[in-house]
Coordinates of C-alpha atoms and ligand atoms in Angstrom, one line a residue:
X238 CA 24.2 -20.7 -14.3
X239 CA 25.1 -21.7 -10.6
X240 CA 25.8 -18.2 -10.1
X241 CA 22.5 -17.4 -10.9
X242 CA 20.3 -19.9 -9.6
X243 CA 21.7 -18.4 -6.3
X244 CA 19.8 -15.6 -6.3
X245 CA 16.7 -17.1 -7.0
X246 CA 14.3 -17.2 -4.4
X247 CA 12.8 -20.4 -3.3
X248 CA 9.5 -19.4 -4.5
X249 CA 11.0 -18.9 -8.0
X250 CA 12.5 -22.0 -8.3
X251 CA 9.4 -23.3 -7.3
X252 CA 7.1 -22.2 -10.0
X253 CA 10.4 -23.4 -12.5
X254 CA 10.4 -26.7 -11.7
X255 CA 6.8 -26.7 -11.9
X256 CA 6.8 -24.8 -15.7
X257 CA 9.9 -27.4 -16.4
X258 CA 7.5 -30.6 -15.0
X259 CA 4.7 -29.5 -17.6
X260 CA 6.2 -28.0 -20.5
X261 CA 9.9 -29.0 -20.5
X262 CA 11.2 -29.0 -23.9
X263 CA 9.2 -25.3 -24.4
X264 CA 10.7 -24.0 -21.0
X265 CA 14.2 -24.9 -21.7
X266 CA 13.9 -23.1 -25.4
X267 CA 13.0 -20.2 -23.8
X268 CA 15.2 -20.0 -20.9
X269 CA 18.1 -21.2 -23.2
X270 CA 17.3 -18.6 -25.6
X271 CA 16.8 -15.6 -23.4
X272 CA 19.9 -16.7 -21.8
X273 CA 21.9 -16.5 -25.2
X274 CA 20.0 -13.4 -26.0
X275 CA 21.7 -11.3 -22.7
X276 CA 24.9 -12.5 -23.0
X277 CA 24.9 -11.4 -26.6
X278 CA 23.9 -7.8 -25.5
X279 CA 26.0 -7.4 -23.1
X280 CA 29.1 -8.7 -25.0
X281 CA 28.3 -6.7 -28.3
X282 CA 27.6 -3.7 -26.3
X283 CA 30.6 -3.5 -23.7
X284 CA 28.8 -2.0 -21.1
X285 CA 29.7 1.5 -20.1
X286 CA 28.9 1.0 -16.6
X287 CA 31.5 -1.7 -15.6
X288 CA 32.9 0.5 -12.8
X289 CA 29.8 0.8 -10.9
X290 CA 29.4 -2.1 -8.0
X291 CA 26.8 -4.6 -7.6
X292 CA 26.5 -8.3 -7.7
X293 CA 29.0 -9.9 -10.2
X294 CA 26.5 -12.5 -11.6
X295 CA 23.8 -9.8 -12.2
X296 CA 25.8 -8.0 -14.5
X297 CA 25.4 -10.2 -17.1
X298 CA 21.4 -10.1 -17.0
X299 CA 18.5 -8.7 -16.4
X300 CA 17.2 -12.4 -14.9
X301 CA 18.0 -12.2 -11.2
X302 CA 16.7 -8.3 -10.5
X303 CA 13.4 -9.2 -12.3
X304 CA 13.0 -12.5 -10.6
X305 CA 13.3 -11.0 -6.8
X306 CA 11.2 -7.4 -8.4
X307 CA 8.3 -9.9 -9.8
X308 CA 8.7 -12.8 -7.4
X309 CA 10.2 -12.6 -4.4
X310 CA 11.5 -10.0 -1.7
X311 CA 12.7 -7.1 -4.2
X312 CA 12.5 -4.3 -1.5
X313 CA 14.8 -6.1 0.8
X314 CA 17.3 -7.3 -1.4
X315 CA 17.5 -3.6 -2.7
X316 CA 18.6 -2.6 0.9
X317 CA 20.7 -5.5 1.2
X318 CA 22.5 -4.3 -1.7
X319 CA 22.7 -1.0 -0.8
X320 CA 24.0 -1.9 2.6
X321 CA 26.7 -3.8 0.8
X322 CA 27.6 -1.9 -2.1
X323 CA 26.6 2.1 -1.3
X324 CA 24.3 4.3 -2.5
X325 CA 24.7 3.3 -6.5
X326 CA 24.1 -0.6 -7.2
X327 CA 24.3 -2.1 -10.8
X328 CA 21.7 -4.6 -10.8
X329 CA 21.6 -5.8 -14.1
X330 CA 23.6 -4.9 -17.7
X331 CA 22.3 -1.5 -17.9
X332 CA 20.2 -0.3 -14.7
X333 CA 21.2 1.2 -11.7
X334 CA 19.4 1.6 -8.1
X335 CA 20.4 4.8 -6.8
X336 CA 19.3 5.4 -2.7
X337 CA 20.7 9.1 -2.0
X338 CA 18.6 11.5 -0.8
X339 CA 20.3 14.8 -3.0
X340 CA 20.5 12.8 -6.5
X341 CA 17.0 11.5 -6.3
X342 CA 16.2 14.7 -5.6
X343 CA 17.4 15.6 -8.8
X344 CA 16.4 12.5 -10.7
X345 CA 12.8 12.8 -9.9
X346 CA 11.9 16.5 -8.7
X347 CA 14.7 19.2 -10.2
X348 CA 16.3 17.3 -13.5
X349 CA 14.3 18.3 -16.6
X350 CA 16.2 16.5 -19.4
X351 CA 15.7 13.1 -18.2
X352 CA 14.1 10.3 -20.5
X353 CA 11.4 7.6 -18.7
X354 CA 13.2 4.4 -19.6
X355 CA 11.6 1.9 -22.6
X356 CA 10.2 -0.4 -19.5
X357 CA 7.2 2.1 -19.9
X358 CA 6.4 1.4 -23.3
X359 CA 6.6 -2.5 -22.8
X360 CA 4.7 -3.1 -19.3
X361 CA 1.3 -2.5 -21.0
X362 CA 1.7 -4.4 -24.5
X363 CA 1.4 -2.8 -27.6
X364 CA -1.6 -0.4 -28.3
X365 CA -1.7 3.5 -27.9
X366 CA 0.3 4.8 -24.8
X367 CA -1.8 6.4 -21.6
X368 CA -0.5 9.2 -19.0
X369 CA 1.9 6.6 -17.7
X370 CA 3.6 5.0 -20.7
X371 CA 4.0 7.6 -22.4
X372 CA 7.9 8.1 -22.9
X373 CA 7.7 11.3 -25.3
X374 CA 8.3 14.7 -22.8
X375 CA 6.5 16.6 -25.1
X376 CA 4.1 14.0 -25.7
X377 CA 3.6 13.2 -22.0
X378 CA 3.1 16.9 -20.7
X379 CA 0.4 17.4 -23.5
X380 CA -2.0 13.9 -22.3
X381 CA -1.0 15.5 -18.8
X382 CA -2.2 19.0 -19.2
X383 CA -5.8 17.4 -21.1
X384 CA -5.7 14.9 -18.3
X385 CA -5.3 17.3 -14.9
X386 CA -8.7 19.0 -14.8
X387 CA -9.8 15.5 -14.0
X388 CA -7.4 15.2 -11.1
X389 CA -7.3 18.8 -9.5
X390 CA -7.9 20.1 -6.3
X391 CA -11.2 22.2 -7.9
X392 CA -12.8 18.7 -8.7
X393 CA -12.4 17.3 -5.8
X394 CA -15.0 19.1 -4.1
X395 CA -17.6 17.5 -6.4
X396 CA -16.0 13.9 -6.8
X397 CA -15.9 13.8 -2.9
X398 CA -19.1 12.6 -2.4
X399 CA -18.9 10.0 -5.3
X400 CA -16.2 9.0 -3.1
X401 CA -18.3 8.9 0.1
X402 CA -20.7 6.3 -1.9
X403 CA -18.2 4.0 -2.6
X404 CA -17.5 4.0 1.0
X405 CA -21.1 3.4 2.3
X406 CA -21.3 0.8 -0.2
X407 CA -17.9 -1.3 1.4
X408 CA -19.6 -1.1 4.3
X409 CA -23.1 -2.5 3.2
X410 CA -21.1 -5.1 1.2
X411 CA -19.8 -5.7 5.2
X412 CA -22.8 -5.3 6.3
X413 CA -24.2 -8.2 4.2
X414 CA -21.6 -10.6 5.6
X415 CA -22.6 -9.7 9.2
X416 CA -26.2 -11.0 8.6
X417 CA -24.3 -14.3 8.9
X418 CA -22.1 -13.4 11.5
X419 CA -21.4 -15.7 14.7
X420 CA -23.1 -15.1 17.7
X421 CA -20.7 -12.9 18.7
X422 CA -21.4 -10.5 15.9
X423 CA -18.4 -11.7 14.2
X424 CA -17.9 -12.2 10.3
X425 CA -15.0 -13.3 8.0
X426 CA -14.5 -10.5 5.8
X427 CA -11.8 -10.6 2.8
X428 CA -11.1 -6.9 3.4
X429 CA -8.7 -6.5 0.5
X430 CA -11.2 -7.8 -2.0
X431 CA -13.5 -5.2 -0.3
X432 CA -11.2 -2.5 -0.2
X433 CA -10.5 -3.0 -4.3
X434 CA -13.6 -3.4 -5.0
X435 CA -14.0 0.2 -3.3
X436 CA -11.2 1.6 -5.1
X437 CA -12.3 -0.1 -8.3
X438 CA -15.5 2.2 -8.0
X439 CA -14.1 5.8 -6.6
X440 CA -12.0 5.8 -10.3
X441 CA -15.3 5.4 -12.3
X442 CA -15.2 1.4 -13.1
X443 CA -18.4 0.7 -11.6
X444 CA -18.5 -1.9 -8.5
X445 CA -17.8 -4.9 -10.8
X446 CA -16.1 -7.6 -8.6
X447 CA -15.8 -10.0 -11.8
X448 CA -14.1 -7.2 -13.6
X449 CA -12.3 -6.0 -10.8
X450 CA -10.6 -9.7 -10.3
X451 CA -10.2 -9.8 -14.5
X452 CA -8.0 -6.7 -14.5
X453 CA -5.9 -7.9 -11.3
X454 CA -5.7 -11.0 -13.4
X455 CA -4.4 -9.3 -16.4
X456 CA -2.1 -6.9 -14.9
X457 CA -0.4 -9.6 -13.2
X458 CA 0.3 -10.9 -16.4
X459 CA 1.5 -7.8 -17.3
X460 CA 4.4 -7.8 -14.5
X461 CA 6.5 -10.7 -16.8
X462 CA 6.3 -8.6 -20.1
X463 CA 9.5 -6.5 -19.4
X464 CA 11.3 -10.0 -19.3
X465 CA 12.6 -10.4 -23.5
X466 CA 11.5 -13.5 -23.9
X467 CA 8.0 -13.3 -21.9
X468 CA 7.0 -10.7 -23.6
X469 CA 6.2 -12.2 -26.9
X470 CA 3.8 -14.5 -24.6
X471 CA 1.9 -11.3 -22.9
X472 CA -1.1 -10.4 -24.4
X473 CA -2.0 -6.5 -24.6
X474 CA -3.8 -4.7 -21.9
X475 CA -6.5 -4.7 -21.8
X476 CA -7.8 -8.3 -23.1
X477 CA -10.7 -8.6 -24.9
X478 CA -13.5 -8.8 -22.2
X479 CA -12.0 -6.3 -20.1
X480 CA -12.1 -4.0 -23.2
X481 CA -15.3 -4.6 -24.0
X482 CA -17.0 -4.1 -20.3
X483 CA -14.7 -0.6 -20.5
X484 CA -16.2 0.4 -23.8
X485 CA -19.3 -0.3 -22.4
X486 CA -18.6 1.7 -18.9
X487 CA -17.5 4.7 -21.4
X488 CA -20.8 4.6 -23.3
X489 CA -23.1 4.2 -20.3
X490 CA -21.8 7.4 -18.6
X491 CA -22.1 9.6 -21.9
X492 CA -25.6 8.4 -21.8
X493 CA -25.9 8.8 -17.9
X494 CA -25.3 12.6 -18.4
X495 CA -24.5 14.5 -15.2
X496 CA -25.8 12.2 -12.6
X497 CA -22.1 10.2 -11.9
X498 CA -19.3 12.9 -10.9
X499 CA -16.4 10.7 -11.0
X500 CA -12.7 10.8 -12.4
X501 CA -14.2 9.0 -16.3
X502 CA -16.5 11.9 -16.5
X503 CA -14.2 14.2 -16.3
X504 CA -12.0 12.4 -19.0
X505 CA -15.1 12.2 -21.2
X506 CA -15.7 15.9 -20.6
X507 CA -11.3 16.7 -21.2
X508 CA -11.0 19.5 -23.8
X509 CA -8.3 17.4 -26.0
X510 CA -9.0 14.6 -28.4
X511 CA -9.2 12.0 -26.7
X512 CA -10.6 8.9 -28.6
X513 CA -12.4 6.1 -26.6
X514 CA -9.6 3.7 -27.4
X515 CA -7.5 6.4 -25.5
X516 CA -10.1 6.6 -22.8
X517 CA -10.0 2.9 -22.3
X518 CA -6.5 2.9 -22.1
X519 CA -6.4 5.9 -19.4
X520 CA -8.9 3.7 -17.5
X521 CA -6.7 0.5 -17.3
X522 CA -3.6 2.6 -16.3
X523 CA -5.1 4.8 -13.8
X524 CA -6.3 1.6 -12.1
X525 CA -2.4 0.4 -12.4
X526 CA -1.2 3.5 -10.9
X527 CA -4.4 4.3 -8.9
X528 CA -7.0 1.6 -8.0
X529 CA -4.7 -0.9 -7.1
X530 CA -2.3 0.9 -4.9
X531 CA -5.2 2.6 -3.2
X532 CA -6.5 -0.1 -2.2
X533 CA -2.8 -1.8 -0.8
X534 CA -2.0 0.8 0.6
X535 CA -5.5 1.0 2.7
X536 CA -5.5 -3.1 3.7
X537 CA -1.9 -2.5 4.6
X538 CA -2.9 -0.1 7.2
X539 CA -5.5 -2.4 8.3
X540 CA -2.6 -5.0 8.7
X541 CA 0.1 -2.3 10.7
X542 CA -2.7 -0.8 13.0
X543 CA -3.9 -4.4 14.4
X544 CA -0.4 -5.6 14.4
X545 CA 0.5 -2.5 16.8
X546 CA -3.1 -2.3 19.0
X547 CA -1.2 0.5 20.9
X548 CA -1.6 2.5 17.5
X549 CA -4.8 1.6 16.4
X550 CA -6.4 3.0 20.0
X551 CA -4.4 6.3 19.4
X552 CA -6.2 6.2 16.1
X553 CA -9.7 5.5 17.6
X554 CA -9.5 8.2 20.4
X555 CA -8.7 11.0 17.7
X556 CA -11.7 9.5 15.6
X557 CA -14.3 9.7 18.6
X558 CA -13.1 12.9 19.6
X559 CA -13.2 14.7 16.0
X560 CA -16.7 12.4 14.8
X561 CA -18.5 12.1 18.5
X562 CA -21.9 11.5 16.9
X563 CA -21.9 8.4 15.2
X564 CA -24.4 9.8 12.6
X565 CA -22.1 12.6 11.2
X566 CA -21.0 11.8 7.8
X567 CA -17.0 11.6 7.6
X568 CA -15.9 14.6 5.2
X569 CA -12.6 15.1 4.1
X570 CA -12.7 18.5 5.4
X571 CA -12.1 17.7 9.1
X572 CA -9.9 13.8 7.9
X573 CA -7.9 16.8 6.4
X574 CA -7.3 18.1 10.1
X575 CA -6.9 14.9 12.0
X576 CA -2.9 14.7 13.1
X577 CA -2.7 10.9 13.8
X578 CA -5.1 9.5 10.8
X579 CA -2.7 11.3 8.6
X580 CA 0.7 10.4 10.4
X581 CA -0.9 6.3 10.1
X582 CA -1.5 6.8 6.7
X583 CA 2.5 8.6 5.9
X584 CA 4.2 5.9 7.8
X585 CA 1.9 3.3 5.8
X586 CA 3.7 4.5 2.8
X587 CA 7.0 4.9 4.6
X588 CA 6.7 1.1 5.6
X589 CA 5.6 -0.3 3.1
X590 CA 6.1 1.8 -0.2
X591 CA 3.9 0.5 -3.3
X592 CA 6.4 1.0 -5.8
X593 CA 8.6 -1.9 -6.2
X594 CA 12.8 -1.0 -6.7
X595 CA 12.3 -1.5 -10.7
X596 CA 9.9 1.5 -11.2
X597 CA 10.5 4.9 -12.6
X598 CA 13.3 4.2 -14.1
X599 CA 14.8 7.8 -16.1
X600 CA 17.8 8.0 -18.7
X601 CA 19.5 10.7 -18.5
X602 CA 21.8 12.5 -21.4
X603 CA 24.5 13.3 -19.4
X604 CA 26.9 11.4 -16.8
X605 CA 25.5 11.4 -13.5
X606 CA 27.8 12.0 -10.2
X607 CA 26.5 10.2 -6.9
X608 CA 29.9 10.9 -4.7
X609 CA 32.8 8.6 -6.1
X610 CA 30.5 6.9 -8.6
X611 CA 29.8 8.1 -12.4
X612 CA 27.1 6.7 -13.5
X613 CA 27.1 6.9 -17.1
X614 CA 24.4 8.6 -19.8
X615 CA 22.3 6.4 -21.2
X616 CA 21.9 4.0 -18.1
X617 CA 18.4 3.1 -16.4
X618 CA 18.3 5.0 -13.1
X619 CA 15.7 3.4 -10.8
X620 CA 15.9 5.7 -7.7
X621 CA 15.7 3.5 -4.7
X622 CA 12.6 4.7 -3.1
X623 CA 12.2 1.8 -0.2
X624 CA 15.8 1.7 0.9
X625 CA 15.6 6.1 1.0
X626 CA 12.6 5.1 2.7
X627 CA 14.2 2.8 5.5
X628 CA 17.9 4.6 6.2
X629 CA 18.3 4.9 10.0
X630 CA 20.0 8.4 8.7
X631 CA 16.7 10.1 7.7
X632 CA 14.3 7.8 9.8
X633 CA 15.5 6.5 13.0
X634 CA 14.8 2.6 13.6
X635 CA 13.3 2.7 10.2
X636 CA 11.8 -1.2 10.8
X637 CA 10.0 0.2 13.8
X638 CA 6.5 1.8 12.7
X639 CA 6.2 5.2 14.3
X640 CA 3.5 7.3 12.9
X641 CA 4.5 9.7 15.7
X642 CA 7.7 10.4 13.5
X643 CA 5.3 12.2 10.8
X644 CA 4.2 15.1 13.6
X645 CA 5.9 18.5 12.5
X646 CA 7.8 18.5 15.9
X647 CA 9.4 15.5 14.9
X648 CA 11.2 17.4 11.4
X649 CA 10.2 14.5 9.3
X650 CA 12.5 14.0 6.3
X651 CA 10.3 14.6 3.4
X652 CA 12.9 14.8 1.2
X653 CA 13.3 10.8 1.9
X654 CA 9.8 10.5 1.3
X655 CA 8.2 9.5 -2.0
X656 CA 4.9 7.5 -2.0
X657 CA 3.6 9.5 -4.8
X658 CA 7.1 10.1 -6.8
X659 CA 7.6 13.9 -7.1
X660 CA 8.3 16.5 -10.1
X661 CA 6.5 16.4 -13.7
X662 CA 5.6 12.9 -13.4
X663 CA 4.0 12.5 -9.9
X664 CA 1.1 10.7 -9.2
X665 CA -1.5 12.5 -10.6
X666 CA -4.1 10.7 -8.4
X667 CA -2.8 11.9 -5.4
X668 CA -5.2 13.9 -4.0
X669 CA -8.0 11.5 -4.9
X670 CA -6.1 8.7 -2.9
X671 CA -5.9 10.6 0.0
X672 CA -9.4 11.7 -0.2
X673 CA -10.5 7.8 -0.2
X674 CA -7.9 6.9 2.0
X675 CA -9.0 9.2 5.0
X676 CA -12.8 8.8 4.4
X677 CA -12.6 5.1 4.1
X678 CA -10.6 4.4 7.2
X679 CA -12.4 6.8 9.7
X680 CA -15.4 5.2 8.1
X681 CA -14.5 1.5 8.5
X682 CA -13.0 1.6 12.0
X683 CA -15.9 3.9 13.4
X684 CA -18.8 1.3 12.3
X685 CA -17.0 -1.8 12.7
X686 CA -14.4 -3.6 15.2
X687 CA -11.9 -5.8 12.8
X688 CA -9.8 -8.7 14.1
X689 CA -7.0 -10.0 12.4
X690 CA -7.1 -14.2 12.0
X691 CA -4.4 -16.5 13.1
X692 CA -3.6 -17.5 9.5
X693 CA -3.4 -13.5 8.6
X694 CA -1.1 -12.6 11.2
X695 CA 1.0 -15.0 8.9
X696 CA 1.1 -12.0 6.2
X697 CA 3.0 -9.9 8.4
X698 CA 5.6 -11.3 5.9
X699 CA 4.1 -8.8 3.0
X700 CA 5.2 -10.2 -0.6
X701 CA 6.2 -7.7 -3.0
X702 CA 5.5 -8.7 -6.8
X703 CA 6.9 -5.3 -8.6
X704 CA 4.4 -3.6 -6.3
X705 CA 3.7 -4.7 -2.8
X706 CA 0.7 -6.8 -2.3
X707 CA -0.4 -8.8 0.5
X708 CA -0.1 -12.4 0.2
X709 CA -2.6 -14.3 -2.0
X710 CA -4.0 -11.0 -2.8
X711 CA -6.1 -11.5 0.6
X712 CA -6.0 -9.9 4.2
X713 CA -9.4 -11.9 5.7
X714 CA -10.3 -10.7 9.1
X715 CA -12.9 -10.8 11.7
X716 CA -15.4 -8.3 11.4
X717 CA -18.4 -7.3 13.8
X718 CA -20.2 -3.7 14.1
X719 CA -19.1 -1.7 17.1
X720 CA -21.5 -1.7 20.0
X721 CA -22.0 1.6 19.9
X722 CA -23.4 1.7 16.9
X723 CA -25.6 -0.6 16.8
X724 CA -27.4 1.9 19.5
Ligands
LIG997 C1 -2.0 5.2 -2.4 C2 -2.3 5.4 -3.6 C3 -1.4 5.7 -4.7 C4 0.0 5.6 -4.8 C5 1.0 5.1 -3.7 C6 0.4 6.1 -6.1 C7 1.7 6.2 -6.5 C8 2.1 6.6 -7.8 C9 3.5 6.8 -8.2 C10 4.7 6.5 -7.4 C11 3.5 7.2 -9.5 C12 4.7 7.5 -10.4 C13 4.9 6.3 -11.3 C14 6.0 6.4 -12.3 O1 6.4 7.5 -12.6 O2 6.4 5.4 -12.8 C15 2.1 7.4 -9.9 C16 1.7 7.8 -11.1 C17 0.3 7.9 -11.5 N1 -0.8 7.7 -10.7 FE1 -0.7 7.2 -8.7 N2 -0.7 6.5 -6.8 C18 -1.8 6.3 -6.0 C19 -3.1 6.6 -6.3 C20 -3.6 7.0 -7.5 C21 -5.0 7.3 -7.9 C22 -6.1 7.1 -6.9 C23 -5.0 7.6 -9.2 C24 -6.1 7.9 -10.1 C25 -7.3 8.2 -9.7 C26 -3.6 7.6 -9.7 C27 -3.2 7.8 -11.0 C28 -1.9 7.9 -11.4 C29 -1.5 8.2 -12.8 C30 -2.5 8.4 -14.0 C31 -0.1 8.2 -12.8 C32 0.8 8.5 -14.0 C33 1.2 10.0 -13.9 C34 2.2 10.5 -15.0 O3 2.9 9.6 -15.6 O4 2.2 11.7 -15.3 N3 -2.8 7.2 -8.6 N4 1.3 7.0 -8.8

């Protein structure tokens, strides 16, 4: 027990003591059981993957991985590990986090016999599967093939200026708080909430901010449901108000016909049989997969371009110089072409990568060989995506951020370099995020000057619950429109 209180965080044993001050007698049963629950396993199952290294206390349970992936610092302690241990860590009785660039080549891009892990199946509840639980291979490239039109290149012609509208409403949404701006043109602006509220809309879930907050609220319930015990506890995804507003958002588009080009009409329009129940479903995990990291990923930038002002004027000059009248609307045509938007953007995602060292974990049926290290079949592989990510080997002073080091001259290591995953199960949104990405960052910084607060400077310290986030869910900052526009 010593052992493992350890390794919990301070923020962990925080919430603890506060579960143990209000419901002791019910916290203790459940810690007490879960505890008895992973020694069993592991004792009645003599795990096959003794040999590998990693913390001696975290072999015995899943506890002190999913405690720093859902409360504390999991990234870090990932490359801590690695640093100690090598390239292959045991971090609990039966997973693995694997940081070598050649075997997660092959775990995520060129093995074809892998499994996705049951995590999958219980991060959502119980209900029918989406695009991203689904475990089945055959199953999964089926709801993928149905699914694609939605997501391809050909569509994103027509969804781009859907796109563009959720980008000039953020900014009349900024506009609005301007009106009672200081007399310096200056307003408070939570641009996080703003960005997901954006987001929220380019996927087809309407600009809904109660909604928008409701499924944040019940998908970070969601992150405890791969714990045993805490799952019994975590109601299905998604609730029944969230359901309900989605069923509704499904009917109102069949009715709205062709006037809304966005990613749910194309699911409504998908050749397969997809039931509204599935629909739903598709719509709570896209914005899992989508929405959410969409909008991170974009307030995150925010964050690294005003922490590093030398950047963010790089940025501006390539802006003014491709968009010199003020009036032109931003297409993603010529963001495609801008060098420096696209290099902030990539070193964003090298930074800070959204998905958290317990994702995408694969079985495989066969022994796996990473050097000296067999790592045996049957054992969760969870390649480790922010460690690759941050090895001086592939990415010199990885801590520093460079976007310079994604120009071609520079030979960046994309084969160290998965935002999006990679192979059969890539993000399928991909091409979408960048479309909203680029439009909504040349937008935002050509109309309006942003400032970052004393008290936000404090979330330089990013928090990473299973996905990165920004503390509180909040990044306010200082807004005012740019004097040249309001000419
Ligand atoms: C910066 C933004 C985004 C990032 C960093 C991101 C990252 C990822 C990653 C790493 C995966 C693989 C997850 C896994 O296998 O466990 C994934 C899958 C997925 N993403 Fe994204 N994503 C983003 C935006 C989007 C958007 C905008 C959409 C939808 C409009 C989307 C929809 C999906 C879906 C449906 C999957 C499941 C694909 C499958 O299992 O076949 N994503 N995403």
């Amino acid at each position: 027990m010593q052992a493992i209180a350890s390794h919990i965080s301070a923020q962990a044993l925080f919430i603890f003591q506060s579960i143990l001050e209000d419901a002791p007698f019910l916290s203790l049963l459940v810690i007490v059981t879960w505890l008895i629950h992973q020694i069993y396993k592991f004792h009645l199952e003599k795990s096959p993957i003794n040999a590998i290294p990693g913390p001696k206390s975290w072999r015995w349970t899943d506890i002190p991985h999913s405690l720093y992936l859902y409360l504390g610092p999991g990234h870090e302690k990932a490359r801590e590990l690695h640093q100690k241990y090598g390239p292959v860590v045991r971090i609990a009785p039966h997973s693995v986090l694997v940081a070598d660039k050649n075997v997660v080549k092959q775990i995520l891009v060129t093995a074809k016999d892998y499994q996705k892990a049951d995590i999958y199946k219980t991060i959502f509840g119980a209900g029918v599967p989406g695009l991203l639980t689904t475990i089945d291979k055959q199953e999964h490239k089926q709801r993928r093939r149905l699914l694609s039109p939605a997501f391809s290149i050909a569509q994103l012609k027509s969804i781009e200026p859907y796109i563009s509208n959720t980008v000039t409403d953020l900014c009349a949404l900024i506009e609005k708080s301007i009106k009672n701006a200081d007399d310096d043109g200056w307003a408070i602006v939570d641009m996080m909430h703003a960005l997901r509220l954006m987001a929220f809309d380019v996927t087809g879930h309407g600009s809904n901010a109660d909604m928008a907050d409701q499924l944040i609220w019940e998908m970070t319930q969601q992150l405890f449901s791969p714990l045993p015990v805490l799952s019994w506890f975590v109601p299905s995804l998604p609730g029944p108000k969230l359901r309900k507003f989605l069923m509704s958002l499904v009917e109102e588009h069949r009715q709205s016909g062709e006037d809304r080009v966005d990613v749910l009409k194309y699911l409504l329009e998908s050749k397969g049989p997809l039931t509204d129940e599935q629909i739903v479903k598709e719509l709570v995990l896209i914005f899992f997969a989508g929405t959410a990291r969409t909008s991170v990923t974009l307030t995150i930038t925010l964050l690294l371009l005003h922490l590093h002002p030398e950047k963010l004027t790089k940025l501006l000059s390539e802006i003014h110089a491709t968009f010199p009248d003020p009036s032109e609307p931003v297409t993603y045509t010529k963001c495609k072409e801008m060098q420096y938007l696209n290099a902030v953007i990539s070193e964003t995602m090298r930074f800070y990568p959204i998905v958290g060292p317990g994702w995408m974990p694969r079985i495989f049926p066969y022994d796996l060989r990473v050097g000296d290290v067999v790592i045996p079949k049957g054992t969760d592989i969870i390649s480790s995506i922010y460690t690759l990510q941050h090895m001086e080997e592939y990415w010199p002073n990885p801590d520093k951020f460079i976007p310079e080091r994604f120009f071609p001259e520079n030979n960046p290591s994309w084969d160290a370099f998965y935002p999006f995953s990679a192979g059969e199960n890539n993000c399928i949104g991909k091409n979408i995020a960048w479309v909203a990405m680029d439009i909504a960052l040349v937008t935002l910084l050509r109309k309006f000057e942003l400032e970052l607060l004393p008290e936000s400077e404090q979330t330089r310290q990013l928090v990473m619950l299973s996905t990165f986030t920004v503390k509180g869910e909040s990044l306010k900052m200082k807004v005012r429109r740019r004097a040249e526009v309001n000419q």
